[in-house]
Amino acid sequence: MPDTPDLSISCLVWGDVLDHLFEVQLKETDSVPMLRKAIKEQKPHAFHGLDANDLEIFRTSALVAGWDDADDTEGLMEAVASEKHAKVMPNRVLSQVFRWPLAVGGIHILVKPPSTFTAPQATISINCLVVGDTRNHIFTVDLAGTQKVSHLKDAIKEKKKPYFDNVPADHLEIFRTSFPNDGELEDKLKNLNF
């Protein structure tokens, strides 16, 4: 009995950036539920708390699946957003889903968690320093990646109690810098014009 061909299926979570494209390897004779399981195994953090069969998967349009201009990532992402993609039913084998050879540069499957699913929020840690303080007074503020500057100001005010007790959070001026915390940090900060 001959080996069934392998499929290298390029997948992207719906709404994600192209840099997060990932690939799963399956056989043409494998089923759609096996594809869902492989996707969940590749992205355990993105789909934490979900069963594989909760994932909605879509076969991309012929334009997106056959994309052959590796340099035009902007065009590819526009096509992902504007083209119509077909929802894949679970009672199929992959040879029924992909009736043509899979192009190397395209996106073949878009993955969508159920609409009730809330993805885990990325947390960012921001090192802060009050102007005039020395580097041994650097403090860290943790925020959800979706929070705004006003949340950062509130967190700074809270973290530096009682230093900013008499200053409304929206009156705090914050400046973005990017310097290593080394022996030259204080000199670099002194040379900035805030």
CSV table of C-alpha atoms in Angstrom, one decimal:
chain,number,residue,atom,x,y,z
A,1,MET,CA,0.0,0.0,0.0
A,2,PRO,CA,1.6,3.3,-1.1
A,3,ASP,CA,2.2,6.1,1.5
A,4,THR,CA,-0.3,8.9,1.3
A,5,PRO,CA,1.4,12.3,0.6
A,6,ASP,CA,2.2,14.7,3.4
A,7,LEU,CA,0.5,18.0,3.5
A,8,SER,CA,2.3,21.1,4.8
A,9,ILE,CA,-0.6,23.3,5.8
A,10,SER,CA,0.2,27.0,6.6
A,11,CYS,CA,-2.2,28.3,9.2
A,12,LEU,CA,-2.9,31.7,10.8
A,13,VAL,CA,-5.1,32.7,13.7
A,14,TRP,CA,-7.8,35.0,12.3
A,15,GLY,CA,-6.8,38.6,12.9
A,16,ASP,CA,-3.2,37.7,13.8
A,17,VAL,CA,-0.1,39.1,12.1
A,18,LEU,CA,1.7,37.3,9.4
A,19,ASP,CA,4.8,36.8,11.6
A,20,HIS,CA,2.7,34.3,13.6
A,21,LEU,CA,2.1,32.0,10.6
A,22,PHE,CA,2.6,28.4,11.6
A,23,GLU,CA,2.6,25.1,9.9
A,24,VAL,CA,1.1,21.6,10.6
A,25,GLN,CA,2.1,18.4,8.9
A,26,LEU,CA,-0.7,15.9,8.1
A,27,LYS,CA,-1.6,13.3,5.6
A,28,GLU,CA,-4.2,13.7,2.8
A,29,THR,CA,-6.2,10.9,4.4
A,30,ASP,CA,-6.3,12.6,7.9
A,31,SER,CA,-9.6,14.2,9.0
A,32,VAL,CA,-10.6,17.7,9.8
A,33,PRO,CA,-10.8,16.9,13.5
A,34,MET,CA,-7.1,15.7,13.3
A,35,LEU,CA,-6.3,19.1,11.7
A,36,ARG,CA,-8.0,20.9,14.6
A,37,LYS,CA,-6.1,18.8,17.1
A,38,ALA,CA,-2.8,19.5,15.3
A,39,ILE,CA,-3.5,23.3,15.3
A,40,LYS,CA,-4.3,23.3,19.0
A,41,GLU,CA,-1.1,21.4,19.7
A,42,GLN,CA,0.9,24.0,17.7
A,43,LYS,CA,-0.8,26.9,19.6
A,44,PRO,CA,-1.4,25.7,23.1
A,45,HIS,CA,-1.2,29.2,24.7
A,46,ALA,CA,-3.4,30.9,22.1
A,47,PHE,CA,-6.2,28.3,22.6
A,48,HIS,CA,-5.7,27.5,26.3
A,49,GLY,CA,-8.9,26.3,27.9
A,50,LEU,CA,-10.5,25.3,24.6
A,51,ASP,CA,-11.2,21.9,23.2
A,52,ALA,CA,-9.8,21.3,19.7
A,53,ASN,CA,-13.3,20.8,18.3
A,54,ASP,CA,-14.3,24.3,19.5
A,55,LEU,CA,-12.0,25.8,16.9
A,56,GLU,CA,-13.6,27.1,13.7
A,57,ILE,CA,-11.4,26.6,10.7
A,58,PHE,CA,-11.7,28.2,7.2
A,59,ARG,CA,-10.0,27.2,4.0
A,60,THR,CA,-8.7,30.4,2.5
A,61,SER,CA,-9.7,31.7,-0.9
A,62,ALA,CA,-7.7,30.5,-3.9
A,63,LEU,CA,-6.0,34.0,-4.1
A,64,VAL,CA,-4.7,33.7,-0.5
A,65,ALA,CA,-3.9,30.0,-0.6
A,66,GLY,CA,-1.9,30.4,-3.8
A,67,TRP,CA,-0.1,33.7,-2.9
A,68,ASP,CA,3.3,33.6,-4.6
A,69,ASP,CA,4.7,37.1,-3.8
A,70,ALA,CA,6.7,36.6,-0.6
A,71,ASP,CA,7.7,40.3,-0.6
A,72,ASP,CA,4.1,41.6,-0.7
A,73,THR,CA,3.0,40.7,2.8
A,74,GLU,CA,0.8,43.8,3.0
A,75,GLY,CA,-1.1,42.7,-0.1
A,76,LEU,CA,-1.5,39.2,1.4
A,77,MET,CA,-2.9,40.5,4.6
A,78,GLU,CA,-5.3,42.7,2.7
A,79,ALA,CA,-6.4,39.7,0.7
A,80,VAL,CA,-6.9,37.7,4.0
A,81,ALA,CA,-9.1,40.5,5.3
A,82,SER,CA,-11.2,41.1,2.1
A,83,GLU,CA,-11.5,37.7,0.5
A,84,LYS,CA,-14.3,35.1,1.2
A,85,HIS,CA,-13.0,32.0,3.0
A,86,ALA,CA,-14.9,28.7,3.2
A,87,LYS,CA,-15.7,27.2,6.6
A,88,VAL,CA,-14.4,23.7,6.8
A,89,MET,CA,-16.9,21.1,8.0
A,90,PRO,CA,-15.6,18.4,10.4
A,91,ASN,CA,-16.9,15.4,8.5
A,92,ARG,CA,-14.3,15.7,5.8
A,93,VAL,CA,-10.8,14.3,5.1
A,94,LEU,CA,-8.1,16.7,4.0
A,95,SER,CA,-8.0,15.5,0.4
A,96,GLN,CA,-11.7,16.8,0.2
A,97,VAL,CA,-10.7,20.1,1.7
A,98,PHE,CA,-7.6,20.7,-0.4
A,99,ARG,CA,-8.4,19.6,-4.0
A,100,TRP,CA,-5.3,21.3,-5.4
A,101,PRO,CA,-1.6,21.3,-4.5
A,102,LEU,CA,-0.8,23.6,-1.6
A,103,ALA,CA,1.3,26.6,-2.6
A,104,VAL,CA,4.4,27.2,-0.4
A,105,GLY,CA,3.9,31.0,0.0
A,106,GLY,CA,0.2,31.1,0.8
A,107,ILE,CA,-2.0,30.8,3.9
A,108,HIS,CA,-4.1,27.7,3.6
A,109,ILE,CA,-6.2,27.7,6.8
A,110,LEU,CA,-7.5,30.5,9.0
A,111,VAL,CA,-8.3,29.5,12.6
A,112,LYS,CA,-10.9,31.2,14.6
A,113,PRO,CA,-11.7,30.5,18.3
A,114,PRO,CA,-15.4,30.5,19.2
A,115,SER,CA,-16.9,34.0,19.6
A,116,THR,CA,-17.3,33.5,23.4
A,117,PHE,CA,-13.6,32.7,23.8
A,118,THR,CA,-11.4,35.4,25.3
A,119,ALA,CA,-7.7,35.0,24.5
A,120,PRO,CA,-5.3,35.3,27.4
A,121,GLN,CA,-4.1,38.9,27.6
A,122,ALA,CA,-0.4,39.6,27.1
A,123,THR,CA,1.2,41.4,29.9
A,124,ILE,CA,3.9,43.9,29.4
A,125,SER,CA,6.4,45.1,32.1
A,126,ILE,CA,7.5,48.7,31.8
A,127,ASN,CA,10.6,49.9,33.7
A,128,CYS,CA,10.0,53.5,35.0
A,129,LEU,CA,12.1,56.2,36.6
A,130,VAL,CA,11.0,59.5,38.0
A,131,VAL,CA,13.0,62.3,36.3
A,132,GLY,CA,15.8,63.3,38.7
A,133,ASP,CA,16.0,60.0,40.5
A,134,THR,CA,19.0,57.7,40.2
A,135,ARG,CA,18.9,54.3,38.5
A,136,ASN,CA,18.6,52.4,41.8
A,137,HIS,CA,15.0,53.9,42.0
A,138,ILE,CA,13.8,52.2,38.8
A,139,PHE,CA,10.5,50.5,39.3
A,140,THR,CA,8.4,48.2,37.2
A,141,VAL,CA,4.7,48.5,36.2
A,142,ASP,CA,2.9,45.6,34.7
A,143,LEU,CA,0.0,46.2,32.3
A,144,ALA,CA,-2.2,44.2,30.0
A,145,GLY,CA,-1.1,44.7,26.4
A,146,THR,CA,-4.5,46.3,25.6
A,147,GLN,CA,-4.3,49.0,28.2
A,148,LYS,CA,-3.8,52.6,27.4
A,149,VAL,CA,-1.5,55.4,28.5
A,150,SER,CA,-4.1,56.5,31.1
A,151,HIS,CA,-3.8,53.1,32.8
A,152,LEU,CA,0.0,53.5,32.8
A,153,LYS,CA,-0.3,56.8,34.5
A,154,ASP,CA,-2.7,55.4,37.1
A,155,ALA,CA,-0.3,52.5,37.8
A,156,ILE,CA,2.7,54.8,38.2
A,157,LYS,CA,0.7,57.0,40.6
A,158,GLU,CA,-0.3,53.9,42.6
A,159,LYS,CA,3.2,52.4,42.6
A,160,LYS,CA,4.9,55.7,43.7
A,161,LYS,CA,2.6,56.4,46.7
A,162,PRO,CA,2.9,58.9,48.5
A,163,TYR,CA,5.2,60.6,46.0
A,164,PHE,CA,2.4,61.6,43.6
A,165,ASP,CA,-0.5,61.9,46.1
A,166,ASN,CA,-1.1,65.5,45.3
A,167,VAL,CA,-0.9,65.1,41.5
A,168,PRO,CA,-3.8,63.9,39.4
A,169,ALA,CA,-2.7,60.9,37.3
A,170,ASP,CA,-3.7,62.7,34.1
A,171,HIS,CA,-1.3,65.5,34.9
A,172,LEU,CA,1.7,63.1,35.0
A,173,GLU,CA,4.0,63.6,32.0
A,174,ILE,CA,5.5,60.4,30.8
A,175,PHE,CA,8.3,60.0,28.2
A,176,ARG,CA,9.3,56.9,26.3
A,177,THR,CA,13.1,56.1,26.3
A,178,SER,CA,15.0,53.0,25.6
A,179,PHE,CA,18.4,52.8,27.4
A,180,PRO,CA,20.2,49.9,29.0
A,181,ASN,CA,20.3,50.0,32.8
A,182,ASP,CA,24.1,50.4,33.0
A,183,GLY,CA,26.6,52.9,34.5
A,184,GLU,CA,25.9,55.4,31.8
A,185,LEU,CA,22.1,55.6,32.2
A,186,GLU,CA,22.0,58.6,34.5
A,187,ASP,CA,24.3,60.6,32.2
A,188,LYS,CA,22.1,59.7,29.2
A,189,LEU,CA,19.0,60.8,31.0
A,190,LYS,CA,20.6,64.1,32.1
A,191,ASN,CA,21.3,64.9,28.4
A,192,LEU,CA,17.6,64.5,27.4
A,193,ASN,CA,15.4,67.5,27.1
A,194,PHE,CA,12.1,66.7,28.7
